[in-house]
Amino acid sequence: MTATGAPAVAEEAAARFRELYGAAPDGVWAAPGRVNLIGEYTDFNDGFVMPLALPHTAVAAVARRTDGRLRLHSAQAQAQATPQAGATAQAGAGAQASRVVAAGGRRGVVELEAAALRPGGVPGWAAYPAGVVWALREAGHPVGGGADIHLTSTVPTGAGLSSSAALEVATALALNDLYGLGLTGPDLAVLAQRAENAFVGVPCGVMDQMASARCTAGHLLHLDTRDLSCRQVPFDPAAHGLRLLVVDTGVRHALGDGAYAERRAGCEAGARALGVRTLREVPYDTLPEALGRLDDPVVRACVRHVVSENRRVERTMALLDAGDVRAVGAVLSEGHASLRDDLRVSCPELDLVVSSALAAGALGARMTGGGFGGSAVVLAGEDAADTVASAVADAFAAAGYRAPRVFPAVPSEGVRRLL
Ligand code: ADP
Ligand code: MG
């Protein structure tokens, strides 16, 4: 904390904002990345998920404008796909004035017109915050005055830890507060998801944005993605002599995007063939009978994964309620087998995390997020956690892979105003 009582990260973001835009921001907001303990590929099937917020956050320093301009800057933009400084980005018929300004000490500031935002029209990272403005306007919220925004984030990008949702949700709460919109966390999450789906063009479910908006410190968020009802489930592995680790493999295989869309299509085909709106409607105890009615092996595998994964989320919640956190390990490993063998969204690096962690004495492990790279979660006894982490690192070295990044998953706060 600093003299004003705000965390140092907020003061730093405010200082950088002043350098960029020549005046203080109206406020500073933070939204976390997340890691999903269990419930994968269920959130576009109206199913259950159980993420926790990470201590890693996206921070947004923001000031309201009145002239309809939107100016966007990210401290990490150089590392992201950003248009060349000084270039004017044009995007076909829906082109909008999108300029990246290099002059006047405002290197890398992207300038846009709020009223001219069109889906697909903003290239690179700026599409995430711009998409939030677009989604708010589309939903009739009066944010047309525009804003100056500086973003900085400690959430690793493309690691399956939702750096994109963190940017969106921090931006969404900032605009909500500055424009007095009175929207709830779930409202903002749904608008942020719409920004990512329709404006950026990424067909994600609602888990990431809901986790960033609704998670609380010390808890997992049990989320029913059908009606967005939430339950905060206390989660303190240390109190049970355990540790939950995140292992970021540092790889991201290119086939991920197409494969995600294919699995979605497989789930939708399964629901149609079974005469239900979504696979959520298929009770676990009717699964064998449901599978018997499906011919296509790919569709059958999608149905088996989603229906059994929803069940695994419910089993996990029951185990946590009963105080049997150790037993969650086996459920995680079962979930990994389903993602690897049925849904086929794992990859050699993720499989190696799981097999080497289990061989070194972990209680359970699974890939988390969309797969094809990204991260895994590992549940281990406190006494075994360091051995497990080095066993995974050794296995990666022996396989010739880049060293993975391992850190504890400490359940942290959701979106909030810092300053
Ligand atoms: P994930 O959300 O799992 O990290 P995504 O592919 O959904 O992966 O989102 C990553 C993208 O989000 C990056 O390629 C970039 O465009 C954007 N992004 C995330 N964090 C930042 C940041 N700090 N600055 C600029 N862009 C960012
Ligand atoms: Mg994302």
XYZ file of C-alpha atoms and ligand atoms in Angstrom:
447
model
C 0.000 0.000 0.000
C 1.089 3.579 -0.639
C 0.301 6.848 1.148
C -3.127 6.989 -0.514
C -3.920 3.466 0.646
C -3.931 2.153 -2.939
C -1.682 -0.767 -3.921
C 1.621 0.245 -5.551
C 0.514 -1.323 -8.813
C -2.384 1.158 -8.980
C -0.099 4.127 -8.322
C 2.310 2.904 -10.998
C -0.469 2.491 -13.542
C -1.781 5.968 -12.680
C 1.714 7.442 -13.098
C 2.156 5.787 -16.505
C -1.313 7.040 -17.480
C -0.271 10.613 -16.635
C 2.852 10.253 -18.786
C 0.812 8.941 -21.692
C -2.194 11.223 -21.583
C -1.000 14.274 -19.628
C -3.567 14.113 -16.811
C -4.489 11.809 -13.946
C -6.880 8.904 -14.574
C -10.340 9.009 -12.990
C -9.606 5.655 -11.401
C -7.718 2.364 -11.556
C -9.327 -1.089 -11.713
C -7.956 -4.652 -11.579
C -9.327 -7.946 -12.888
C -7.638 -11.329 -12.448
C -6.760 -14.186 -14.734
C -8.135 -17.544 -13.665
C -7.285 -21.191 -13.602
C -10.028 -23.750 -13.980
C -9.823 -26.571 -11.428
C -12.393 -28.759 -13.193
C -15.180 -28.422 -15.784
C -13.501 -28.162 -19.191
C -15.339 -27.737 -22.507
C -18.574 -27.534 -20.531
C -19.236 -23.788 -20.536
C -20.627 -23.709 -24.079
C -22.887 -26.637 -23.210
C -24.735 -24.849 -20.368
C -22.648 -26.965 -17.990
C -20.698 -26.553 -14.766
C -17.214 -25.134 -14.207
C -15.118 -24.493 -11.117
C -12.376 -21.893 -11.620
C -10.444 -19.775 -9.141
C -9.013 -16.304 -9.674
C -5.228 -15.994 -9.766
C -3.197 -13.279 -8.037
C -2.119 -12.253 -11.560
C -4.207 -9.307 -12.749
C -4.836 -6.904 -15.584
C -4.860 -3.332 -14.305
C -6.723 -0.572 -16.159
C -6.124 3.133 -15.485
C -9.003 4.967 -17.142
C -10.376 8.472 -17.644
C -13.681 9.394 -19.209
C -13.728 11.547 -22.331
C -16.531 13.574 -23.852
C -15.567 13.682 -27.545
C -16.281 10.082 -28.532
C -12.586 9.155 -28.870
C -11.118 6.002 -27.482
C -7.391 5.949 -26.759
C -5.876 2.605 -25.755
C -2.439 1.658 -24.525
C -0.972 -1.551 -23.130
C 2.358 -1.839 -21.343
C 2.710 -5.319 -22.860
C 1.505 -4.419 -26.353
C 4.968 -4.756 -27.912
C 4.909 -8.419 -27.054
C 1.457 -8.837 -28.603
C 0.281 -8.677 -32.190
C 0.101 -4.913 -32.575
C -0.051 -2.883 -35.766
C 3.175 -1.049 -36.601
C 3.603 2.194 -34.694
C 2.605 5.086 -36.913
C 0.633 2.852 -39.270
C -3.021 3.381 -40.018
C -4.962 0.148 -39.775
C -7.793 -0.223 -42.260
C -10.133 -3.191 -42.258
C -12.163 -3.576 -45.418
C -15.649 -2.152 -45.778
C -16.082 -1.826 -42.021
C -12.923 0.279 -41.800
C -12.742 2.723 -38.973
C -10.240 5.365 -38.053
C -7.779 3.197 -36.131
C -4.443 4.891 -35.662
C -1.424 3.887 -33.652
C 0.203 7.103 -32.561
C 3.967 7.240 -32.182
C 4.510 10.938 -31.573
C 4.295 13.146 -28.491
C 5.469 10.573 -25.968
C 2.422 8.429 -26.686
C 4.185 5.516 -28.309
C 1.829 2.714 -29.125
C -1.399 4.500 -28.228
C -4.206 3.208 -30.453
C -6.815 5.855 -31.283
C -10.342 4.916 -32.284
C -13.772 6.501 -32.682
C -16.266 4.867 -30.285
C -19.180 5.326 -32.698
C -17.243 3.781 -35.613
C -16.310 0.489 -33.927
C -17.238 -2.547 -36.043
C -16.660 -6.264 -35.371
C -13.390 -7.397 -36.938
C -12.374 -3.801 -37.577
C -9.715 -3.385 -34.895
C -6.557 -5.463 -35.344
C -4.420 -6.908 -32.560
C -4.712 -6.617 -28.798
C -6.706 -3.334 -28.892
C -9.741 -5.307 -30.086
C -10.267 -6.637 -26.542
C -10.846 -3.290 -24.757
C -12.417 -1.742 -27.882
C -14.766 -4.737 -28.070
C -15.995 -3.988 -24.566
C -16.894 -0.424 -25.561
C -18.618 -1.787 -28.671
C -20.580 -4.417 -26.670
C -21.709 -1.819 -24.112
C -22.885 0.524 -26.877
C -24.616 -2.322 -28.729
C -26.526 -3.122 -25.534
C -27.661 0.506 -25.334
C -25.352 1.703 -22.571
C -24.248 5.330 -22.879
C -20.464 5.076 -23.110
C -20.246 7.087 -26.337
C -18.160 9.822 -24.746
C -15.155 7.534 -25.040
C -12.217 6.994 -22.705
C -8.453 7.053 -22.301
C -7.210 3.667 -21.135
C -3.819 2.371 -20.042
C -3.588 -1.373 -19.409
C -0.869 -3.405 -17.758
C -1.131 -7.067 -16.888
C 0.758 -9.789 -15.044
C -1.438 -12.563 -16.483
C 0.652 -14.713 -18.861
C -0.875 -14.478 -22.340
C -2.008 -17.496 -24.296
C -1.277 -19.789 -21.332
C -4.896 -20.811 -20.801
C -5.064 -18.446 -17.809
C -7.457 -15.927 -19.376
C -5.351 -12.863 -19.949
C -7.962 -11.790 -22.498
C -10.889 -11.928 -20.060
C -8.823 -10.045 -17.460
C -8.343 -7.152 -19.909
C -12.015 -7.153 -20.866
C -13.416 -7.342 -17.357
C -11.098 -4.632 -15.960
C -12.154 -2.380 -18.845
C -15.831 -3.247 -18.391
C -15.928 -2.425 -14.671
C -14.009 0.812 -15.253
C -16.542 1.978 -17.854
C -19.435 0.813 -15.674
C -18.190 2.879 -12.759
C -17.174 5.974 -14.745
C -20.400 6.097 -16.731
C -22.606 5.078 -13.786
C -24.133 2.164 -15.707
C -25.169 0.189 -12.613
C -24.409 -3.176 -14.208
C -23.755 -6.300 -12.105
C -20.709 -8.587 -12.331
C -22.612 -11.164 -14.426
C -23.930 -8.372 -16.724
C -20.363 -7.204 -17.304
C -19.108 -10.766 -17.823
C -21.742 -11.467 -20.475
C -20.960 -8.192 -22.268
C -17.234 -8.982 -22.137
C -17.902 -12.435 -23.574
C -19.943 -10.816 -26.347
C -16.998 -8.490 -27.041
C -14.691 -11.476 -27.426
C -17.151 -13.589 -29.455
C -18.613 -10.990 -31.786
C -16.034 -8.181 -31.911
C -12.671 -9.964 -31.560
C -14.040 -13.129 -33.187
C -13.040 -15.738 -30.582
C -15.847 -18.264 -29.867
C -15.205 -18.659 -26.106
C -17.769 -19.626 -23.464
C -18.616 -17.415 -20.501
C -16.420 -19.051 -17.844
C -13.368 -16.801 -18.172
C -15.251 -13.538 -17.873
C -17.479 -14.821 -15.067
C -14.439 -16.082 -13.144
C -12.688 -12.738 -13.475
C -15.845 -10.874 -12.446
C -17.170 -13.117 -9.675
C -14.365 -15.093 -8.008
C -13.496 -14.237 -4.413
C -10.307 -14.776 -2.418
C -10.070 -18.162 -0.716
C -12.766 -19.725 -2.895
C -13.439 -21.679 -6.014
C -16.370 -20.398 -8.037
C -18.915 -23.103 -8.782
C -20.661 -21.658 -11.807
C -23.727 -23.008 -13.557
C -23.284 -21.578 -17.039
C -26.971 -22.161 -17.881
C -28.313 -19.458 -15.582
C -25.004 -17.986 -14.348
C -25.825 -18.888 -10.754
C -22.694 -18.990 -8.607
C -21.648 -20.617 -5.405
C -18.477 -19.615 -3.595
C -16.819 -22.861 -2.464
C -14.175 -22.379 0.244
C -10.843 -23.715 -1.006
C -7.753 -23.699 1.174
C -5.460 -26.553 0.109
C -2.783 -25.500 2.633
C -5.221 -26.117 5.495
C -5.364 -29.733 4.291
C -1.587 -30.051 3.875
C -1.931 -29.736 0.099
C -0.834 -27.428 -2.678
C -2.428 -26.720 -6.048
C 0.181 -25.900 -8.691
C -0.203 -24.304 -12.089
C 2.266 -25.547 -14.687
C 2.476 -23.275 -17.729
C 4.044 -25.347 -20.506
C 4.878 -22.207 -22.493
C 3.683 -23.871 -25.700
C 0.630 -23.176 -27.771
C -0.007 -25.408 -30.764
C -1.573 -23.712 -33.754
C -4.277 -26.305 -34.363
C -6.049 -25.203 -31.166
C -8.426 -22.652 -32.669
C -9.890 -24.884 -35.374
C -10.082 -27.836 -33.006
C -12.058 -25.808 -30.456
C -14.652 -24.905 -33.105
C -14.802 -28.562 -34.202
C -15.451 -29.781 -30.644
C -18.171 -27.169 -30.257
C -19.775 -28.384 -33.459
C -19.494 -31.997 -32.187
C -21.297 -31.063 -28.975
C -24.032 -29.228 -30.865
C -24.493 -32.208 -33.204
C -24.731 -34.478 -30.147
C -27.415 -32.298 -28.546
C -29.421 -32.235 -31.800
C -29.190 -36.007 -32.222
C -30.358 -36.519 -28.631
C -33.202 -34.013 -28.960
C -31.980 -31.683 -26.201
C -31.127 -27.989 -26.318
C -27.646 -28.539 -24.878
C -25.674 -31.476 -23.492
C -26.336 -30.133 -19.994
C -29.783 -31.665 -20.328
C -28.356 -35.202 -20.555
C -28.364 -36.743 -17.038
C -25.234 -38.719 -16.193
C -27.171 -41.903 -15.400
C -28.672 -41.917 -18.908
C -25.247 -41.622 -20.574
C -24.887 -45.263 -21.720
C -28.318 -45.155 -23.330
C -27.587 -41.754 -24.935
C -24.289 -43.030 -26.346
C -26.111 -46.033 -27.790
C -28.219 -43.644 -29.873
C -25.205 -41.950 -31.494
C -23.414 -43.354 -34.551
C -20.669 -40.829 -35.176
C -17.668 -41.737 -32.978
C -16.508 -38.102 -32.760
C -19.931 -36.900 -31.605
C -20.131 -39.803 -29.167
C -16.761 -38.841 -27.672
C -17.860 -35.202 -27.272
C -21.059 -36.268 -25.503
C -19.221 -38.701 -23.241
C -16.712 -36.030 -22.257
C -19.206 -33.244 -21.535
C -21.708 -35.368 -19.619
C -19.003 -37.057 -17.537
C -17.165 -33.756 -16.987
C -20.304 -32.108 -15.576
C -20.499 -35.060 -13.222
C -16.835 -34.571 -12.224
C -17.548 -30.955 -11.274
C -20.413 -32.061 -9.064
C -18.274 -34.815 -7.512
C -15.514 -32.297 -6.832
C -17.937 -29.953 -5.105
C -19.295 -32.804 -2.978
C -15.752 -33.834 -1.979
C -14.870 -30.263 -1.041
C -18.086 -29.932 0.968
C -17.147 -33.137 2.783
C -13.653 -31.776 3.497
C -12.000 -34.542 1.443
C -9.733 -32.320 -0.671
C -7.179 -35.116 -1.262
C -9.751 -37.178 -3.119
C -10.216 -34.368 -5.658
C -6.864 -35.433 -7.148
C -8.271 -38.602 -8.701
C -11.147 -36.647 -10.246
C -8.676 -34.265 -11.876
C -6.721 -37.151 -13.390
C -9.916 -38.753 -14.704
C -10.807 -35.430 -16.281
C -7.435 -35.334 -18.009
C -7.911 -38.821 -19.434
C -11.264 -37.752 -20.849
C -9.819 -34.602 -22.453
C -6.855 -36.556 -23.836
C -8.584 -39.708 -25.074
C -12.194 -38.691 -25.812
C -12.062 -35.016 -26.698
C -8.432 -35.244 -27.933
C -7.522 -31.675 -26.986
C -4.348 -32.407 -25.022
C -0.807 -32.475 -26.437
C 2.478 -34.215 -25.599
C 3.668 -31.417 -23.305
C 0.448 -31.421 -21.222
C 0.417 -35.227 -21.077
C 4.003 -35.116 -19.856
C 3.124 -32.692 -17.048
C 0.393 -35.050 -15.903
C 2.362 -38.303 -16.188
C 5.559 -36.935 -14.606
C 3.638 -35.232 -11.783
C 1.708 -38.407 -10.977
C 4.873 -40.525 -11.145
C 6.498 -38.153 -8.631
C 3.654 -38.574 -6.164
C 1.079 -35.913 -7.096
C -2.490 -36.733 -6.041
C -3.904 -35.718 -9.400
C -3.289 -33.532 -12.428
C -4.973 -32.384 -15.601
C -4.672 -29.954 -18.462
C -6.721 -26.796 -17.897
C -8.195 -24.358 -20.392
C -8.644 -25.090 -24.087
C -5.649 -27.432 -24.402
C -3.148 -27.880 -27.277
C -0.602 -26.267 -24.948
C -1.178 -23.728 -22.213
C -1.306 -24.877 -18.614
C -2.030 -27.830 -16.364
C -3.079 -27.984 -12.708
C -1.469 -30.386 -10.268
C -2.721 -31.239 -6.773
C 0.024 -32.487 -4.465
C 0.753 -32.920 -0.791
C 2.613 -29.949 0.686
C 5.617 -32.193 1.396
C 5.682 -33.582 -2.174
C 4.978 -30.352 -4.077
C 8.598 -29.301 -4.629
C 9.626 -32.806 -5.692
C 6.700 -32.902 -8.116
C 7.617 -29.509 -9.575
C 11.230 -30.538 -10.150
C 10.182 -33.912 -11.579
C 8.051 -32.094 -14.170
C 10.935 -29.726 -14.962
C 13.335 -32.681 -15.320
C 10.917 -34.538 -17.586
C 10.621 -31.423 -19.770
C 14.406 -31.074 -19.967
C 14.793 -34.761 -20.850
C 12.198 -34.396 -23.620
C 13.992 -31.329 -25.001
C 11.100 -28.973 -24.106
C 11.530 -25.440 -22.806
C 11.443 -25.212 -18.994
C 7.850 -24.923 -17.731
C 6.776 -22.178 -15.332
C 5.345 -23.527 -12.081
C 3.547 -21.472 -9.457
C 0.992 -22.088 -6.695
C -2.656 -21.367 -7.512
C -3.695 -19.089 -4.659
C -7.448 -18.354 -4.873
C -7.590 -14.581 -5.188
C -10.028 -11.686 -5.523
C -12.152 -10.982 -8.584
C -12.512 -7.634 -10.351
C -12.323 -4.524 -8.172
C -11.560 -0.838 -8.128
C -8.095 -0.082 -6.753
C -7.993 3.710 -6.866
P -5.577 -16.312 -22.805
O -6.813 -15.514 -22.566
O -5.716 -17.727 -22.386
O -4.347 -15.687 -22.246
P -6.199 -15.583 -25.495
O -5.690 -16.028 -26.820
O -7.639 -15.687 -25.242
O -5.349 -16.359 -24.391
O -5.805 -14.068 -25.268
C -4.482 -13.624 -25.475
C -4.530 -12.301 -26.211
O -5.054 -11.280 -25.348
C -3.162 -11.798 -26.604
O -2.753 -12.332 -27.839
C -3.414 -10.292 -26.712
O -4.017 -9.946 -27.922
C -4.419 -10.053 -25.603
N -3.743 -9.629 -24.362
C -3.717 -10.250 -23.182
N -3.014 -9.549 -22.252
C -2.584 -8.447 -22.883
C -1.824 -7.292 -22.490
N -1.327 -7.166 -21.261
N -1.598 -6.341 -23.421
C -2.072 -6.452 -24.656
N -2.790 -7.498 -25.074
C -3.043 -8.482 -24.231
Mg -8.681 -15.870 -23.472
